[in-house]
Coordinates of C-alpha atoms in Angstrom, one line a residue:
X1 CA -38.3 -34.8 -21.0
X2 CA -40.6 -34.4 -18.1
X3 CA -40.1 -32.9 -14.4
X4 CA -40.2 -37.2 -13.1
X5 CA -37.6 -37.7 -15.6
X6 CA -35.5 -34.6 -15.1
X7 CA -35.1 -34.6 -11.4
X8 CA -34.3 -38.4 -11.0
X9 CA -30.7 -37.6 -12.9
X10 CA -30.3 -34.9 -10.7
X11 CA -30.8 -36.4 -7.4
X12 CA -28.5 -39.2 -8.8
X13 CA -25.9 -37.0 -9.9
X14 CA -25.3 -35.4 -7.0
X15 CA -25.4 -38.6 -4.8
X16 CA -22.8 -39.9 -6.6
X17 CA -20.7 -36.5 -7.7
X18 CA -18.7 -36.4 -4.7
X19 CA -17.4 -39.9 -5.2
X20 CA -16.7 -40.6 -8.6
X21 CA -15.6 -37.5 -10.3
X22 CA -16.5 -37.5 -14.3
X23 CA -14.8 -35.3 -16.6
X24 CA -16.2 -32.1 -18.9
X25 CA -14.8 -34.0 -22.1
X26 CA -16.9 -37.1 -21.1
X27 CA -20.7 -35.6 -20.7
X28 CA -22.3 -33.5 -24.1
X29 CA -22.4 -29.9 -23.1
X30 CA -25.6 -29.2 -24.2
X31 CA -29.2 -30.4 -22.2
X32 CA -32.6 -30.0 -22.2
X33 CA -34.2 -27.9 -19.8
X34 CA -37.7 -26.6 -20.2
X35 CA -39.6 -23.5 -18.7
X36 CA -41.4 -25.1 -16.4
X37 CA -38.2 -26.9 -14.6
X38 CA -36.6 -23.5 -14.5
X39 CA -39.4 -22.3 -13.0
X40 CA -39.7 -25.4 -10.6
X41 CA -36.2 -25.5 -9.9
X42 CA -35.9 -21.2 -9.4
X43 CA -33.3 -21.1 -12.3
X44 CA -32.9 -17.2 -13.6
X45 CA -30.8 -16.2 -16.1
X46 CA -28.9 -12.7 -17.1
X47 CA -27.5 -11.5 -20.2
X48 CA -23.7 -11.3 -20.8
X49 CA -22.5 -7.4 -20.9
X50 CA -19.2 -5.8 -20.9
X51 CA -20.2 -2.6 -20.0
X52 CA -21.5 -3.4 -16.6
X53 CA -20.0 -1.6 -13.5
X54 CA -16.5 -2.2 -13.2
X55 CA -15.4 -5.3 -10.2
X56 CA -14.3 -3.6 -7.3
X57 CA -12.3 -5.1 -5.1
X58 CA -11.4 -4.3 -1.3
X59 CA -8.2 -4.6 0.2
X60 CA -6.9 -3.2 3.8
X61 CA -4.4 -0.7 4.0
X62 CA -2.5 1.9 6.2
X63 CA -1.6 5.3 5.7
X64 CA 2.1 6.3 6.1
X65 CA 4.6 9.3 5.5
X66 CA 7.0 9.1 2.6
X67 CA 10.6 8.6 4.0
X68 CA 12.1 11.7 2.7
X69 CA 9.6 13.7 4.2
X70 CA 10.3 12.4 7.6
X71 CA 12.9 14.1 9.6
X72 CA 14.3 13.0 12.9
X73 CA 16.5 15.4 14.6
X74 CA 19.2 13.6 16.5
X75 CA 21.6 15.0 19.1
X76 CA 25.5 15.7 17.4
X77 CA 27.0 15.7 21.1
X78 CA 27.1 14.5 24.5
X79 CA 25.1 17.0 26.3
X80 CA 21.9 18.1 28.9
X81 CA 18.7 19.0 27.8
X82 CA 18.6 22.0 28.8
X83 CA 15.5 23.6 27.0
X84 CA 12.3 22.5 25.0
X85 CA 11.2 25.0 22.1
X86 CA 8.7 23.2 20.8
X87 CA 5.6 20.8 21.6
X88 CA 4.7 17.3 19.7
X89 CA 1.8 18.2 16.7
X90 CA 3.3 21.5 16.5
X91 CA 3.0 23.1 13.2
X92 CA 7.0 24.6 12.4
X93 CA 8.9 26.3 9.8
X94 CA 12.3 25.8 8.3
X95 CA 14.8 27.3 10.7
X96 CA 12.4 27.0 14.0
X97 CA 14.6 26.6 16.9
X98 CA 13.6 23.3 18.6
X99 CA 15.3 22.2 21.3
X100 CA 18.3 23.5 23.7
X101 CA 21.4 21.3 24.6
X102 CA 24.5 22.0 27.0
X103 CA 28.0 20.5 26.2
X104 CA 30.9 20.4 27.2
X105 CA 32.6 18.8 24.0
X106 CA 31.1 22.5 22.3
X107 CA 34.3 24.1 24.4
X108 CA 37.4 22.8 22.5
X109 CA 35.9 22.7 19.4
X110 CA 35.0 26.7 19.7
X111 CA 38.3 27.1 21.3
X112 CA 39.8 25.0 18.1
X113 CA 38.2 27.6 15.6
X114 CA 39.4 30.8 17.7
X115 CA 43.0 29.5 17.4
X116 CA 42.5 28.6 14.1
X117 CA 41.1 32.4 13.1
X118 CA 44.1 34.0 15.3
X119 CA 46.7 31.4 13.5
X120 CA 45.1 32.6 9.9
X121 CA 45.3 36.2 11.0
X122 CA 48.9 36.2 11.5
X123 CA 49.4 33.9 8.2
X124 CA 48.2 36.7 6.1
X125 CA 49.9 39.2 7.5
X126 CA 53.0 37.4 7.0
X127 CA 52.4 36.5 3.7
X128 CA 51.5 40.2 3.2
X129 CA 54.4 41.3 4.3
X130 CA 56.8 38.8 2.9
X131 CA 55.1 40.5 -0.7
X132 CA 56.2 43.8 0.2
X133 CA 59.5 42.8 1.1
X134 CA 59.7 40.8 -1.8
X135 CA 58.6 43.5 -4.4
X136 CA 61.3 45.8 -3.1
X137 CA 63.9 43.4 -3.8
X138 CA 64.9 42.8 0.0
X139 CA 64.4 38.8 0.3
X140 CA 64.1 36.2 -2.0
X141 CA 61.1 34.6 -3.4
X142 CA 61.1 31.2 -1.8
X143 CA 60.2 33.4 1.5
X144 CA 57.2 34.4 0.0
X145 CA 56.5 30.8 -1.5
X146 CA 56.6 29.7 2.3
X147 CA 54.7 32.4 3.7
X148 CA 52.0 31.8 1.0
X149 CA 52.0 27.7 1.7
X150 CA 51.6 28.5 5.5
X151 CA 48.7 31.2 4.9
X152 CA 46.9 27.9 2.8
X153 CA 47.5 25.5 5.9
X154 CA 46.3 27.9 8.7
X155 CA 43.1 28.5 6.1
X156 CA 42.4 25.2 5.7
X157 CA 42.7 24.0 9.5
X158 CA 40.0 27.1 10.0
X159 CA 37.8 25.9 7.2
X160 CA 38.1 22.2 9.1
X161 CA 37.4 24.0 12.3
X162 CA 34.1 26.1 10.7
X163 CA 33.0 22.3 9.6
X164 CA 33.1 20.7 12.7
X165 CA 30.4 23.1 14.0
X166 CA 28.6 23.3 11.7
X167 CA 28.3 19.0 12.4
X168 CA 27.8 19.8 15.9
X169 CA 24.8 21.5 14.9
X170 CA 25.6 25.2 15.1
X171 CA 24.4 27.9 12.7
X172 CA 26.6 29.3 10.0
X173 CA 25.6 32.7 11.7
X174 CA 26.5 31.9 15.1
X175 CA 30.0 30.3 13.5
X176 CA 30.9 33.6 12.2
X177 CA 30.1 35.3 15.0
X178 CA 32.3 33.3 17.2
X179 CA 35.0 33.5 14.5
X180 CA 34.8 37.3 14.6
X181 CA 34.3 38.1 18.5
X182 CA 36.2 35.6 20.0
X183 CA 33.1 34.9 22.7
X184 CA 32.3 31.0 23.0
X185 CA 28.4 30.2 22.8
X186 CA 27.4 28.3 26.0
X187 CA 24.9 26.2 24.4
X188 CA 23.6 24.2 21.6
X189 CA 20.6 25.0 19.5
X190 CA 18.9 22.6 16.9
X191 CA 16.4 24.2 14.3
X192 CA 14.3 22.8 12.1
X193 CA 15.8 22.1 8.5
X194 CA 12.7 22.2 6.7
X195 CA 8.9 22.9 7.8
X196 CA 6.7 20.1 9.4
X197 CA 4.8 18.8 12.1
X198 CA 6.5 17.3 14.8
X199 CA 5.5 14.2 15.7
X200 CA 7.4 12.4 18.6
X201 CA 9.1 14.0 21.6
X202 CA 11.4 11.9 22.4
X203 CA 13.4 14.1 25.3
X204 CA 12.8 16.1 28.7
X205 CA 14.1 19.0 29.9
X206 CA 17.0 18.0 32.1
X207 CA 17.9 14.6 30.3
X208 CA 21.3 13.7 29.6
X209 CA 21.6 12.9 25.8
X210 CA 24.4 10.8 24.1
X211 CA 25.7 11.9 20.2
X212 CA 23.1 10.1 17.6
X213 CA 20.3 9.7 20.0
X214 CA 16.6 10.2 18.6
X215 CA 15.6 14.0 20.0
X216 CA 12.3 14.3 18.2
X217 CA 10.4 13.7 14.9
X218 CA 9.3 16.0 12.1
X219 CA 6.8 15.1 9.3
X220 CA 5.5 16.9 6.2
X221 CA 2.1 15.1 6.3
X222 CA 0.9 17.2 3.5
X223 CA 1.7 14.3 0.9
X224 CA 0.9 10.7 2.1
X225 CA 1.3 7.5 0.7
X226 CA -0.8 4.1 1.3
X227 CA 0.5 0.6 1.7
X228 CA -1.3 -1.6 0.5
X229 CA -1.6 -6.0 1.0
X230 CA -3.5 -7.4 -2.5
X231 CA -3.9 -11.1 -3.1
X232 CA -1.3 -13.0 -4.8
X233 CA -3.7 -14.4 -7.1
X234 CA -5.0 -10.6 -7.8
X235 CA -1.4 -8.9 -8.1
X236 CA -1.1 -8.6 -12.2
X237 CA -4.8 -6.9 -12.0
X238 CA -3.2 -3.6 -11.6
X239 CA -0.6 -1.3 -13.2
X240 CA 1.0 1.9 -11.9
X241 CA -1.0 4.2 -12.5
X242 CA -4.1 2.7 -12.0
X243 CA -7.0 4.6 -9.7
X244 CA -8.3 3.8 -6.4
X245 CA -10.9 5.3 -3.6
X246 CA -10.5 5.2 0.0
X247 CA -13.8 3.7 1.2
X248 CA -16.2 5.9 3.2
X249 CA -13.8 8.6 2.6
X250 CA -13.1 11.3 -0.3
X251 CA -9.8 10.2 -0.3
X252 CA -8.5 9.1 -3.8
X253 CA -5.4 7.8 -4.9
X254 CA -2.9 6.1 -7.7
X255 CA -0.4 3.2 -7.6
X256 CA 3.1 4.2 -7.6
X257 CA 5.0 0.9 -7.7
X258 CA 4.6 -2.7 -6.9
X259 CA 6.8 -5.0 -5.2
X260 CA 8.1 -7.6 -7.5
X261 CA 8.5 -9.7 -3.6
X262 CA 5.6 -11.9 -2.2
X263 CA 5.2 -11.5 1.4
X264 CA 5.8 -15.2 2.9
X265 CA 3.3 -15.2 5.8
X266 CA 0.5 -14.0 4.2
X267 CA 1.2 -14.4 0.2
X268 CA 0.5 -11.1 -0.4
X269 CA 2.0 -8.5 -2.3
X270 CA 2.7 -5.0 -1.1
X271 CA 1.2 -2.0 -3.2
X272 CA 2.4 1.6 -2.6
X273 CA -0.2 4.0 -3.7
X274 CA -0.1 8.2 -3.6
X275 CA -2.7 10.2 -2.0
X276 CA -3.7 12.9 -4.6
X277 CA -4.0 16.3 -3.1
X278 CA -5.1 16.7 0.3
X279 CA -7.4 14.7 2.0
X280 CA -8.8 13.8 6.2
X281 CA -6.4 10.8 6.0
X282 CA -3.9 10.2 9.1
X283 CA -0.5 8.9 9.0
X284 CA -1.1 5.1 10.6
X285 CA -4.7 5.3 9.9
X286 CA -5.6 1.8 9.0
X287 CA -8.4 1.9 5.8
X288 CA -9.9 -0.1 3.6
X289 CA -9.1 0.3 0.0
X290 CA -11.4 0.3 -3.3
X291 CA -9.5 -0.7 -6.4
X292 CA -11.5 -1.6 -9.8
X293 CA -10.5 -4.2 -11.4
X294 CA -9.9 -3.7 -15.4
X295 CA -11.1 -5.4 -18.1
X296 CA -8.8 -7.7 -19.8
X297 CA -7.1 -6.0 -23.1
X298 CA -8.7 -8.6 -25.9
X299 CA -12.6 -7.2 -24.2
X300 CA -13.6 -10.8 -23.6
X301 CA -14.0 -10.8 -20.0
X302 CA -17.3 -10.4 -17.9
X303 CA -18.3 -9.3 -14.8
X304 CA -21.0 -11.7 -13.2
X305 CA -22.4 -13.0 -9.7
X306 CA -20.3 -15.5 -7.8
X307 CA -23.0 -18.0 -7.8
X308 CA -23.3 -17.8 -11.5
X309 CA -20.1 -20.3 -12.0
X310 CA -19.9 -23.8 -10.9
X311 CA -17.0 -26.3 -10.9
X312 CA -16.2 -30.0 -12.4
X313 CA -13.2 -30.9 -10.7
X314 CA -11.1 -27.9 -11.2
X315 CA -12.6 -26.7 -13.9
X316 CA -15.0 -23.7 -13.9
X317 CA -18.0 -23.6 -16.0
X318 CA -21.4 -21.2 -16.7
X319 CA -24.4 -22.4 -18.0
X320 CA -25.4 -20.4 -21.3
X321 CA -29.3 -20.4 -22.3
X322 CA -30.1 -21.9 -25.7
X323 CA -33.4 -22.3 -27.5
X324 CA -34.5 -25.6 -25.4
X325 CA -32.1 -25.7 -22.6
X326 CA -28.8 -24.9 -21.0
X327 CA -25.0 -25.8 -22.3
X328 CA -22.1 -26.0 -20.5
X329 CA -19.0 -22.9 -20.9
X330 CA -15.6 -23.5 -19.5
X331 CA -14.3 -20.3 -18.3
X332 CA -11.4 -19.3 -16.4
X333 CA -11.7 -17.1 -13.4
X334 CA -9.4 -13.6 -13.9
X335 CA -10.7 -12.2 -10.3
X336 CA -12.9 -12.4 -7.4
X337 CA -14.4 -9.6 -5.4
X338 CA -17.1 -10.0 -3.3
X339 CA -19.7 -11.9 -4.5
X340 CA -18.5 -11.0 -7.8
X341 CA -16.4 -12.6 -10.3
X342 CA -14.7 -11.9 -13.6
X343 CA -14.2 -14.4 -16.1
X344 CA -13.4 -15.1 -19.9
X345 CA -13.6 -18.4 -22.2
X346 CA -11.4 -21.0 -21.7
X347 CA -8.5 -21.5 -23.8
X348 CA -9.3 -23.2 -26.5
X349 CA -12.9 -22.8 -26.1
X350 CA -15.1 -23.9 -29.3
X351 CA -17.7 -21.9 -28.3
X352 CA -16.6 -18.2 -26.7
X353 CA -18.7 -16.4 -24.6
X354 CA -20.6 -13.6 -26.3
X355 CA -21.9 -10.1 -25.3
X356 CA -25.5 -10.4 -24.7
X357 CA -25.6 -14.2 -24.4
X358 CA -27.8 -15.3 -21.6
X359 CA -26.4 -17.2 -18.6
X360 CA -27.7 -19.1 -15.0
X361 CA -27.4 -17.0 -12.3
X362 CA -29.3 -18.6 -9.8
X363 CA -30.2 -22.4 -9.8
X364 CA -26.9 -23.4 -11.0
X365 CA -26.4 -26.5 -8.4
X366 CA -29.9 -28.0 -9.8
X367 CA -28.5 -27.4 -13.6
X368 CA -24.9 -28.8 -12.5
X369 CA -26.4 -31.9 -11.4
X370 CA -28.9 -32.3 -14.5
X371 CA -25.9 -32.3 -17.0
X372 CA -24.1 -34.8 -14.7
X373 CA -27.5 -36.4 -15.0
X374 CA -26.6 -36.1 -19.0
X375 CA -23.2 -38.5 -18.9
X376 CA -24.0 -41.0 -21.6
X377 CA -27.1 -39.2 -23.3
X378 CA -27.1 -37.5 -27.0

C-alpha cells in the first residue's frame, strides 16, 4: 500500500465517521501500516508493562476532628458568666478549670443535699439506737425493721441529692465538702473532662446563659481524620486499608471505611481516611489527596497514556504493533487519572493484551481512521 493510497481512506473515514457509525465486528482488525506512514503520520509506539509506576489519582479533601475527640462544654443551669479561665487555641489538661457561672437554681439544690445529710444523720442514729434497745430486749424488732427502712430512704434521697450536682456540673470534691461543712458554694465551675485544645469561645464575661447552651469547644487534634469525595465510577478502586499521600505535604494516611451511599449532587462517594502519626495538617484544611490506584487481582491490567485509546461507538480500543502494521484491541477502561488510564482486554477478547506487546501512543486518530479506511478489505 502506498502513502496516496493510505491517506485517501483516512481522510474518507473520518469525513464520514461522525455520520454513519460502523461497528468493530464489521471492519478486520488487523491493517497495514508501513514505517514510513508512521513516520509521516508521527505514530510512536510503547511497550505494554505491568510494572510501570502505579496510577495515581487526585481527589480533594478536607481535614476534620474525629467526633469522639471533640468536646463541647455546655452550660447545666441558668446562670451569668461570671468568669473566663481560659482563651480559644489554648493548650488544657483534664481537670483545667474553664469557665465561671453564677446561679441561682445552684441554691436549692445545695440546700436539697444539706437537708438530705442532716435527715441521714438522724436516720442512723435512730437506727443505732433502735439496735441497742433492741439487743437488750426493751422493744421489739419491727422498731428496728422501721428505723432501718427509714435510714435506706434518707440515704437514698442524699445519694439523689449528691447526683443532681454532680449534673449541675460540680466536682465530687466540692460535693463532699458542702455535704460535710454545711457552707453553700456561690458559683459554678466547669473543668475540662479530658485534655485538648480549645477551639471556639462561644461566651463573654457577663452573658446570661440558658441550661444546654454551647459555652465553648475542646478538640484533641493530635489524631485527624480526612474526608474524602472519589468518583463514582472510581469508588471499587480502593479497599480499607489501602495508602494515600497528602500532596505537597508529608502527610500520609489509610482508608478507614467507605460509605456504601452515593452523594446525589455530585455522584460521589465519601471516603474517611486516618492520618498516621503526626503531621502539619489542620482541622478544616482543605487538601488535595494522592491515592494509587491497584492493579486488578488476575495482573492483566496496564497503565498507559490517555491518548493511547480511541473509541468506536462506545467501545474502547488500542492499536497493538504487528510485523506489517497495527490491529485493533478492545479494552475496557478500569480508571482514569490524569492523562493516564488503566485498562485490561475486553471480555471475551480473542486476542488478550500481553506484557511487552507494543502499542500507539501517539498518532492514534490517523490509525483510527485508516482501519475505518479498512471496512470491506481482507
Amino acid at each position: 500500500m502506498t502513502n496516496r493510497n493510505f491517506f485517501a481512506p483516512l481522510l474518507c473515514a473520518l469525513a464520514v465517521v461522525s455520520a454513519i457509525p460502523v461497528l468493530a465486528a464489521e471492519r478486520p482488525a488487523r491493517f497495514a501500516v508501513t514505517e514510513q506512514q508512521m513516520q509521516a503520520l508521527n505514530i510512536q509506539v510503547k511497550p505494554l508493562q505491568r510494572d510501570a509506576a502505579a496510577l495515581t489519582l487526585s481527589l480533594p479533601g478536607q481535614v476534620t476532628v474525629p467526633s469522639h475527640r471533640e468536646q463541647i462544654v455546655s452550660s447545666p443551669l441558668t446562670g451569668l458568666v461570671v468568669q473566663l479561665y481560659v482563651q480559644a487555641n489554648q493548650q488544657v489538661k483534664q481537670g483545667t478549670p474553664l469557665l465561671r457561672i453564677s446561679s441561682q437554681e445552684l441554691g436549692p439544690m445545695q440546700l436539697q443535699l444539706m437537708q438530705a445529710v442532716s435527715r441521714t444523720t438522724l436516720a442512723r442514729q435512730a437506727a443505732q439506737r433502735e439496735k441497742a434497745l433492741f439487743d437488750e430486749g426493751i422493744i421489739a424488732q419491727r422498731r428496728v425493721q422501721e428505723s432501718q427502712a427509714a435510714q435506706a430512704e434518707s440515704e437514698a434521697v442524699l445519694r439523689q441529692a449528691k447526683a443532681a450536682l454532680r449534673l449541675a456540673g460540680l466536682s465530687t470534691a466540692s460535693i463532699e465538702r458542702i455535704a460535710s461543712s454545711g457552707k453553700p458554694e456561690d458559683g459554678l465551675t466547669l473543668h475540662a473532662s479530658r485534655a485538648g485544645i480549645v477551639t471556639q469561645m462561644e461566651v463573654k464575661p457577663g452573658q446570661r446563659v440558658d441550661p444546654s447552651m454551647a459555652l465553648l469547644h475542646l478538640a484533641q487534634t493530635d489524631r485527624l481524620l480526612l474526608e474524602i469525595q472519589a468518583p463514582l465510577a472510581d469508588a471499587t478502586a480502593w479497599r480499607t486499608g489501602s495508602k494515600l499521600q497528602v500532596q505537597g505535604r508529608t502527610a500520609t494516611g489509610h482508608i478507614v471505611s467507605i460509605s456504601p451511599m452515593v452523594v446525589a449532587g455530585s455522584q460521589t462517594v465519601s471516603l474517611r481516611a486516618e492520618v498516621d502519626g503526626n503531621s502539619d495538617l489542620r482541622p478544616g484544611e482543605l487538601v488535595t489527596v494522592q491515592l494509587p490506584l491497584a492493579h486488578s487481582a488476575g495482573g492483566d491490567s496496564f497503565d498507559v497514556p490517555l491518548a493511547a485509546v480511541a473509541y468506536d461507538a462506545a467501545q474502547a480500543l488500542v492499536f497493538v504493533r504487528t510485523a506489517d502494521g497495527f490491529e485493533a484491541r478492545a479494552v475496557r477502561v478500569l480508571s482514569s487519572a490524569g492523562q493516564h488510564v488503566r485498562i485490561q482486554s475486553a471480555q471475551g477478547a480473542q486476542a488478550p493484551l500481553k506484557a511487552d506487546e507494543k502499542i500507539a501512543v501517539s498518532g492514534v486518530i490517523a490509525l483510527k481512521g485508516s482501519w475505518l479506511g479498512e471496512k470491506g478489505g481482507s
